[in-house]
mmCIF file of C-alpha atoms in Angstrom:
data_model
loop_
_atom_site.group_PDB
_atom_site.id
_atom_site.type_symbol
_atom_site.label_atom_id
_atom_site.label_comp_id
_atom_site.label_asym_id
_atom_site.label_seq_id
_atom_site.Cartn_x
_atom_site.Cartn_y
_atom_site.Cartn_z
ATOM 1 C CA MET A 139 -15.722 17.758 13.869
ATOM 2 C CA PRO A 140 -15.218 14.184 15.198
ATOM 3 C CA ILE A 141 -11.641 12.974 15.734
ATOM 4 C CA ILE A 142 -10.444 9.354 15.955
ATOM 5 C CA ASP A 143 -6.921 8.487 17.114
ATOM 6 C CA VAL A 144 -5.904 5.246 15.399
ATOM 7 C CA TRP A 145 -2.749 4.551 17.442
ATOM 8 C CA ALA A 146 -2.748 5.017 21.201
ATOM 9 C CA GLN A 147 -1.867 3.041 24.301
ATOM 10 C CA HIS A 148 -3.233 3.118 27.799
ATOM 11 C CA PRO A 149 0.048 2.228 29.479
ATOM 12 C CA THR A 150 0.783 -0.383 32.093
ATOM 13 C CA PRO A 151 3.671 0.255 34.530
ATOM 14 C CA ARG A 152 5.798 -2.434 32.842
ATOM 15 C CA PHE A 153 5.238 -0.766 29.461
ATOM 16 C CA LEU A 154 6.239 2.672 30.767
ATOM 17 C CA ARG A 155 9.304 1.340 32.580
ATOM 18 C CA HIS A 156 10.652 -0.703 29.683
ATOM 19 C CA GLU A 157 14.170 0.285 28.644
ATOM 20 C CA MET A 158 13.068 0.688 25.007
ATOM 21 C CA LEU A 159 11.346 3.947 25.989
ATOM 22 C CA ASP A 160 14.411 5.522 27.643
ATOM 23 C CA SER A 161 15.331 7.533 24.549
ATOM 24 C CA LEU A 162 11.753 8.766 24.098
ATOM 25 C CA ARG A 163 11.606 9.901 27.719
ATOM 26 C CA ARG A 164 14.809 11.889 27.202
ATOM 27 C CA TRP A 165 13.339 13.582 24.101
ATOM 28 C CA LEU A 166 10.028 14.375 25.750
ATOM 29 C CA GLY A 167 11.367 15.175 29.216
ATOM 30 C CA GLU A 168 8.739 13.045 30.916
ATOM 31 C CA GLU A 169 8.924 11.059 34.140
ATOM 32 C CA ILE A 170 7.457 7.622 34.770
ATOM 33 C CA PRO A 171 4.252 7.767 36.853
ATOM 34 C CA ALA A 172 4.278 5.882 40.129
ATOM 35 C CA GLY A 173 1.864 2.949 40.090
ATOM 36 C CA GLU A 174 -1.044 2.223 37.787
ATOM 37 C CA VAL A 175 -2.340 4.949 35.477
ATOM 38 C CA PRO A 176 -6.147 5.296 35.750
ATOM 39 C CA VAL A 177 -8.136 5.008 32.550
ATOM 40 C CA SER A 178 -9.672 8.359 33.450
ATOM 41 C CA ALA A 179 -6.275 9.960 32.758
ATOM 42 C CA THR A 180 -6.339 8.761 29.167
ATOM 43 C CA VAL A 181 -9.954 9.888 28.778
ATOM 44 C CA ALA A 182 -8.938 13.304 30.120
ATOM 45 C CA ALA A 183 -6.112 13.495 27.560
ATOM 46 C CA LEU A 184 -8.588 12.742 24.770
ATOM 47 C CA ASP A 185 -10.921 15.432 26.077
ATOM 48 C CA ALA A 186 -8.115 17.989 26.282
ATOM 49 C CA GLY A 187 -7.265 17.390 22.632
ATOM 50 C CA GLY A 188 -10.837 17.181 21.398
ATOM 51 C CA VAL A 189 -10.487 13.511 20.424
ATOM 52 C CA ASP A 190 -13.708 11.505 20.499
ATOM 53 C CA ARG A 191 -12.331 7.966 20.225
ATOM 54 C CA ALA A 192 -8.967 6.200 20.401
ATOM 55 C CA LEU A 193 -7.890 2.714 19.380
ATOM 56 C CA LEU A 194 -5.849 1.303 22.260
ATOM 57 C CA SER A 195 -3.088 -1.092 21.301
ATOM 58 C CA ALA A 196 -1.831 -4.132 23.142
ATOM 59 C CA TRP A 197 1.942 -4.700 23.044
ATOM 60 C CA HIS A 198 3.609 -8.085 22.839
ATOM 61 C CA GLY A 199 7.317 -8.693 22.290
ATOM 62 C CA PRO A 200 9.891 -11.436 22.799
ATOM 63 C CA GLU A 201 9.865 -10.718 26.544
ATOM 64 C CA GLY A 202 6.102 -11.205 26.775
ATOM 65 C CA ALA A 203 3.107 -8.908 27.021
ATOM 66 C CA LEU A 204 3.872 -5.320 27.994
ATOM 67 C CA VAL A 205 0.173 -4.513 27.588
ATOM 68 C CA SER A 206 -1.891 -7.690 27.210
ATOM 69 C CA ASN A 207 -5.007 -8.128 25.113
ATOM 70 C CA ASP A 208 -7.042 -8.794 28.231
ATOM 71 C CA GLU A 209 -5.716 -5.635 29.873
ATOM 72 C CA VAL A 210 -6.728 -3.618 26.817
ATOM 73 C CA ALA A 211 -10.175 -5.226 26.908
ATOM 74 C CA GLY A 212 -10.465 -4.101 30.527
ATOM 75 C CA PHE A 213 -9.525 -0.536 29.621
ATOM 76 C CA VAL A 214 -12.036 -0.481 26.774
ATOM 77 C CA ALA A 215 -14.771 -1.825 29.057
ATOM 78 C CA GLN A 216 -14.338 1.194 31.344
ATOM 79 C CA ALA A 217 -15.143 3.640 28.519
ATOM 80 C CA PRO A 218 -16.462 1.691 25.515
ATOM 81 C CA GLU A 219 -17.818 4.811 23.838
ATOM 82 C CA ARG A 220 -14.292 6.296 23.810
ATOM 83 C CA PHE A 221 -12.078 3.293 23.064
ATOM 84 C CA GLY A 222 -11.610 0.366 20.721
ATOM 85 C CA GLY A 223 -9.094 -2.438 21.083
ATOM 86 C CA VAL A 224 -6.154 -3.442 18.854
ATOM 87 C CA ALA A 225 -4.633 -6.879 19.425
ATOM 88 C CA SER A 226 -1.017 -7.984 19.671
ATOM 89 C CA VAL A 227 0.323 -11.540 19.625
ATOM 90 C CA ASP A 228 3.471 -13.643 20.018
ATOM 91 C CA LEU A 229 5.128 -14.105 16.605
ATOM 92 C CA ARG A 230 7.202 -17.045 17.836
ATOM 93 C CA THR A 231 4.192 -19.379 18.075
ATOM 94 C CA PRO A 232 2.238 -18.926 14.813
ATOM 95 C CA MET A 233 -0.746 -21.171 15.529
ATOM 96 C CA ALA A 234 -1.180 -19.906 19.082
ATOM 97 C CA ALA A 235 -0.874 -16.371 17.693
ATOM 98 C CA VAL A 236 -3.643 -17.016 15.170
ATOM 99 C CA ARG A 237 -5.900 -18.457 17.864
ATOM 100 C CA GLU A 238 -5.219 -15.494 20.156
ATOM 101 C CA LEU A 239 -5.982 -13.031 17.355
ATOM 102 C CA ARG A 240 -9.225 -14.878 16.635
ATOM 103 C CA ARG A 241 -10.159 -14.707 20.339
ATOM 104 C CA ALA A 242 -9.314 -11.006 20.554
ATOM 105 C CA VAL A 243 -11.577 -10.185 17.626
ATOM 106 C CA ARG A 244 -14.449 -12.606 18.167
ATOM 107 C CA GLU A 245 -14.624 -12.572 21.967
ATOM 108 C CA LEU A 246 -13.053 -9.261 23.003
ATOM 109 C CA GLY A 247 -14.377 -7.229 20.078
ATOM 110 C CA PHE A 248 -11.008 -5.904 18.887
ATOM 111 C CA VAL A 249 -10.879 -4.160 15.509
ATOM 112 C CA ALA A 250 -7.300 -4.758 14.291
ATOM 113 C CA LEU A 251 -3.949 -6.480 14.846
ATOM 114 C CA ARG A 252 -0.741 -4.541 15.461
ATOM 115 C CA VAL A 253 2.788 -5.937 15.272
ATOM 116 C CA VAL A 254 5.781 -3.621 15.804
ATOM 117 C CA PRO A 255 8.589 -5.114 13.665
ATOM 118 C CA TRP A 256 11.564 -3.549 15.452
ATOM 119 C CA LEU A 257 10.414 -5.080 18.720
ATOM 120 C CA TRP A 258 10.935 -8.528 17.187
ATOM 121 C CA GLY A 259 13.820 -7.693 14.838
ATOM 122 C CA LEU A 260 11.729 -9.221 12.042
ATOM 123 C CA PRO A 261 10.563 -7.292 8.957
ATOM 124 C CA PRO A 262 6.911 -7.731 7.965
ATOM 125 C CA ASN A 263 7.735 -10.041 5.038
ATOM 126 C CA ASP A 264 9.089 -12.666 7.455
ATOM 127 C CA ARG A 265 7.245 -15.981 7.171
ATOM 128 C CA ARG A 266 6.150 -15.805 10.825
ATOM 129 C CA TYR A 267 3.727 -12.999 9.994
ATOM 130 C CA TYR A 268 2.027 -14.760 7.108
ATOM 131 C CA PRO A 269 -0.506 -16.917 9.012
ATOM 132 C CA LEU A 270 -1.599 -13.737 10.796
ATOM 133 C CA TYR A 271 -2.111 -11.898 7.512
ATOM 134 C CA ALA A 272 -4.338 -14.698 6.267
ATOM 135 C CA GLU A 273 -6.335 -14.592 9.507
ATOM 136 C CA CYS A 274 -6.704 -10.793 9.310
ATOM 137 C CA VAL A 275 -8.214 -11.216 5.853
ATOM 138 C CA GLU A 276 -10.585 -13.907 7.107
ATOM 139 C CA LEU A 277 -11.616 -11.807 10.106
ATOM 140 C CA GLY A 278 -11.996 -8.668 7.985
ATOM 141 C CA ILE A 279 -9.630 -6.545 10.112
ATOM 142 C CA PRO A 280 -6.604 -4.376 9.260
ATOM 143 C CA PHE A 281 -3.005 -5.242 9.994
ATOM 144 C CA CYS A 282 -1.314 -2.272 11.679
ATOM 145 C CA THR A 283 2.438 -1.847 11.836
ATOM 146 C CA GLN A 284 5.257 0.681 12.176
ATOM 147 C CA VAL A 285 7.312 2.181 9.362
ATOM 148 C CA GLY A 286 10.274 4.551 9.367
ATOM 149 C CA HIS A 287 13.160 4.905 11.748
ATOM 150 C CA THR A 288 12.930 3.506 15.258
ATOM 151 C CA GLY A 289 12.647 6.083 18.036
ATOM 152 C CA PRO A 290 13.762 3.652 20.767
ATOM 153 C CA LEU A 291 17.363 2.506 20.615
ATOM 154 C CA ARG A 292 16.737 -0.411 18.273
ATOM 155 C CA GLY A 293 17.614 -0.992 14.618
ATOM 156 C CA SER A 294 15.524 0.761 11.967
ATOM 157 C CA GLU A 295 15.922 -1.594 9.003
ATOM 158 C CA THR A 296 12.645 -3.410 9.735
ATOM 159 C CA GLY A 297 10.817 -0.095 9.198
ATOM 160 C CA ARG A 298 11.707 0.292 5.531
ATOM 161 C CA PRO A 299 8.501 0.261 3.435
ATOM 162 C CA ILE A 300 10.304 -1.113 0.361
ATOM 163 C CA PRO A 301 10.908 -4.013 -0.009
ATOM 164 C CA TYR A 302 9.210 -5.332 3.130
ATOM 165 C CA LEU A 303 5.658 -3.973 3.065
ATOM 166 C CA ASP A 304 5.746 -3.910 -0.723
ATOM 167 C CA GLU A 305 6.134 -7.694 -0.761
ATOM 168 C CA VAL A 306 3.368 -8.182 1.810
ATOM 169 C CA ALA A 307 0.928 -6.052 -0.204
ATOM 170 C CA LEU A 308 1.748 -8.063 -3.316
ATOM 171 C CA ASP A 309 1.274 -11.402 -1.555
ATOM 172 C CA PHE A 310 -1.941 -10.357 0.238
ATOM 173 C CA PRO A 311 -3.912 -7.977 -1.981
ATOM 174 C CA GLU A 312 -7.011 -8.434 0.214
ATOM 175 C CA LEU A 313 -5.151 -7.404 3.378
ATOM 176 C CA THR A 314 -5.724 -3.877 4.671
ATOM 177 C CA ILE A 315 -2.419 -2.464 5.945
ATOM 178 C CA VAL A 316 -2.144 0.646 8.114
ATOM 179 C CA ALA A 317 1.468 1.825 8.399
ATOM 180 C CA GLY A 318 2.017 4.033 11.428
ATOM 181 C CA HIS A 319 4.640 6.679 12.144
ATOM 182 C CA ILE A 320 4.620 8.069 8.566
ATOM 183 C CA GLY A 321 7.751 6.256 7.380
ATOM 184 C CA TYR A 322 10.375 8.993 7.747
ATOM 185 C CA PRO A 323 13.104 9.035 6.394
ATOM 186 C CA TRP A 324 11.469 6.810 3.758
ATOM 187 C CA THR A 325 8.274 8.859 3.553
ATOM 188 C CA THR A 326 8.320 8.947 -0.246
ATOM 189 C CA GLU A 327 8.523 5.139 -0.333
ATOM 190 C CA MET A 328 5.521 4.903 1.993
ATOM 191 C CA ILE A 329 3.525 7.335 -0.118
ATOM 192 C CA ALA A 330 4.410 5.279 -3.191
ATOM 193 C CA LEU A 331 3.002 2.124 -1.569
ATOM 194 C CA ALA A 332 -0.173 3.861 -0.391
ATOM 195 C CA THR A 333 -0.645 5.163 -3.929
ATOM 196 C CA LYS A 334 0.142 1.825 -5.569
ATOM 197 C CA TYR A 335 -2.033 -0.425 -3.408
ATOM 198 C CA PRO A 336 -5.743 0.272 -2.732
ATOM 199 C CA ASN A 337 -5.590 -1.320 0.734
ATOM 200 C CA VAL A 338 -2.434 0.381 2.075
ATOM 201 C CA TYR A 339 -2.767 3.430 4.350
ATOM 202 C CA ILE A 340 -0.519 5.753 6.366
ATOM 203 C CA ASP A 341 -1.123 6.982 9.904
ATOM 204 C CA THR A 342 0.584 10.005 11.432
ATOM 205 C CA SER A 343 1.177 8.643 14.947
ATOM 206 C CA ALA A 344 4.333 9.756 16.794
ATOM 207 C CA TYR A 345 4.461 13.041 14.853
ATOM 208 C CA THR A 346 3.084 16.470 15.655
ATOM 209 C CA VAL A 347 1.378 18.291 12.803
ATOM 210 C CA ARG A 348 4.312 20.693 12.517
ATOM 211 C CA ARG A 349 6.712 17.777 11.980
ATOM 212 C CA TYR A 350 4.832 16.174 9.094
ATOM 213 C CA PRO A 351 7.226 15.882 6.129
ATOM 214 C CA ALA A 352 6.349 18.256 3.275
ATOM 215 C CA GLU A 353 5.778 15.381 0.874
ATOM 216 C CA LEU A 354 3.159 13.871 3.213
ATOM 217 C CA VAL A 355 1.325 17.194 3.487
ATOM 218 C CA SER A 356 1.287 17.520 -0.305
ATOM 219 C CA TYR A 357 -0.042 13.958 -0.608
ATOM 220 C CA LEU A 358 -2.711 14.608 2.029
ATOM 221 C CA ARG A 359 -3.888 17.740 0.248
ATOM 222 C CA ALA A 360 -4.204 15.968 -3.099
ATOM 223 C CA HIS A 361 -4.688 12.337 -4.174
ATOM 224 C CA GLY A 362 -3.864 10.971 -0.715
ATOM 225 C CA ARG A 363 -6.819 12.513 1.083
ATOM 226 C CA ARG A 364 -8.458 9.104 1.489
ATOM 227 C CA LYS A 365 -5.224 7.312 2.464
ATOM 228 C CA VAL A 366 -3.919 9.176 5.563
ATOM 229 C CA LEU A 367 -5.258 8.679 9.119
ATOM 230 C CA PHE A 368 -4.633 10.682 12.275
ATOM 231 C CA GLY A 369 -2.794 9.045 15.183
ATOM 232 C CA THR A 370 -0.854 10.162 18.242
ATOM 233 C CA ASN A 371 1.066 7.230 19.774
ATOM 234 C CA TYR A 372 -0.241 8.447 23.144
ATOM 235 C CA PRO A 373 1.146 8.618 25.830
ATOM 236 C CA MET A 374 4.301 9.556 23.891
ATOM 237 C CA LEU A 375 2.319 12.416 22.358
ATOM 238 C CA THR A 376 -0.889 13.828 23.781
ATOM 239 C CA PRO A 377 -3.722 14.547 21.337
ATOM 240 C CA ARG A 378 -3.509 18.261 22.101
ATOM 241 C CA ARG A 379 0.183 18.376 21.264
ATOM 242 C CA ALA A 380 -0.191 16.163 18.190
ATOM 243 C CA LEU A 381 -2.931 18.377 16.713
ATOM 244 C CA ASP A 382 -1.399 21.755 17.514
ATOM 245 C CA GLY A 383 -1.061 23.686 14.257
ATOM 246 C CA LEU A 384 -3.616 21.678 12.271
ATOM 247 C CA ASP A 385 -4.979 24.843 10.611
ATOM 248 C CA GLU A 386 -1.506 25.538 9.209
ATOM 249 C CA LEU A 387 -1.878 22.515 6.915
ATOM 250 C CA GLU A 388 -4.577 24.475 5.036
ATOM 251 C CA LEU A 389 -6.713 21.407 4.382
ATOM 252 C CA ASP A 390 -10.172 21.853 2.948
ATOM 253 C CA GLU A 391 -13.171 20.736 5.009
ATOM 254 C CA GLU A 392 -13.606 17.389 3.255
ATOM 255 C CA THR A 393 -9.928 16.468 3.596
ATOM 256 C CA THR A 394 -9.881 17.499 7.249
ATOM 257 C CA GLU A 395 -12.883 15.276 8.020
ATOM 258 C CA LEU A 396 -11.388 12.320 6.169
ATOM 259 C CA PHE A 397 -8.018 12.725 7.870
ATOM 260 C CA LEU A 398 -9.383 13.137 11.398
ATOM 261 C CA ALA A 399 -12.164 10.544 11.353
ATOM 262 C CA GLY A 400 -13.679 9.513 8.022
ATOM 263 C CA ASN A 401 -10.794 7.358 6.844
ATOM 264 C CA ALA A 402 -10.547 5.678 10.256
ATOM 265 C CA ARG A 403 -14.248 4.817 10.269
ATOM 266 C CA ARG A 404 -13.968 3.296 6.801
ATOM 267 C CA VAL A 405 -10.762 1.329 7.485
ATOM 268 C CA PHE A 406 -11.501 0.117 11.021
ATOM 269 C CA GLY A 407 -15.288 0.227 11.050
ATOM 270 C CA SER A 408 -14.928 1.942 14.414
#
């Protein structure tokens, strides 16, 4: 059965060494690789977990690009059958951000925009996001973001689904929103938004199957089967580790296919 990972990164050294990841490294017990990580290492991780395709995210924050759009395009070019690109932009310069998003989609072939709110300290209903939402609608791509508590040592308030994403979905009913990291401890709020709005989805990145909240599993098994997408947040979680225990969810064949690939193909066209 095909598997698509909707949130992954091929890391640059400056991304891996950033202080925001210190807490995650302590949890996972991992060391920082010396030098550049070859794209073949990420391909090997996909193979080990049985993942066919991953959407690689750029990262941009107030300090600049930790993984630039052009770097992601270079990674994708090395294995285009295995990767797609997800753009990131500088929220502080709205018009330049819109132009860069347009370039990433039209010239680099990227399939989505991702902004991580805690990195900026700005919730997704902040006015600086709004030109980007309009451009996502015009380009026909999803807006991807993070919900729930913040693993790195940063504030978590920006990850609350209600009121922040609720207001965005109301203001932009044509915008497809993919909320990554499940939303814990506000999982029920995130499920409520995905149920309320046709274009709002949840992805499971940063969580192993065995750590999915019970309410998400119940949603996935029932009326949420078309609203939940598989993700890893690689390299923080490998595909193999993220998928370990999938059979314990007791999903039927249709739900399993939708969760692992079908929903991603429909939402991202990738």
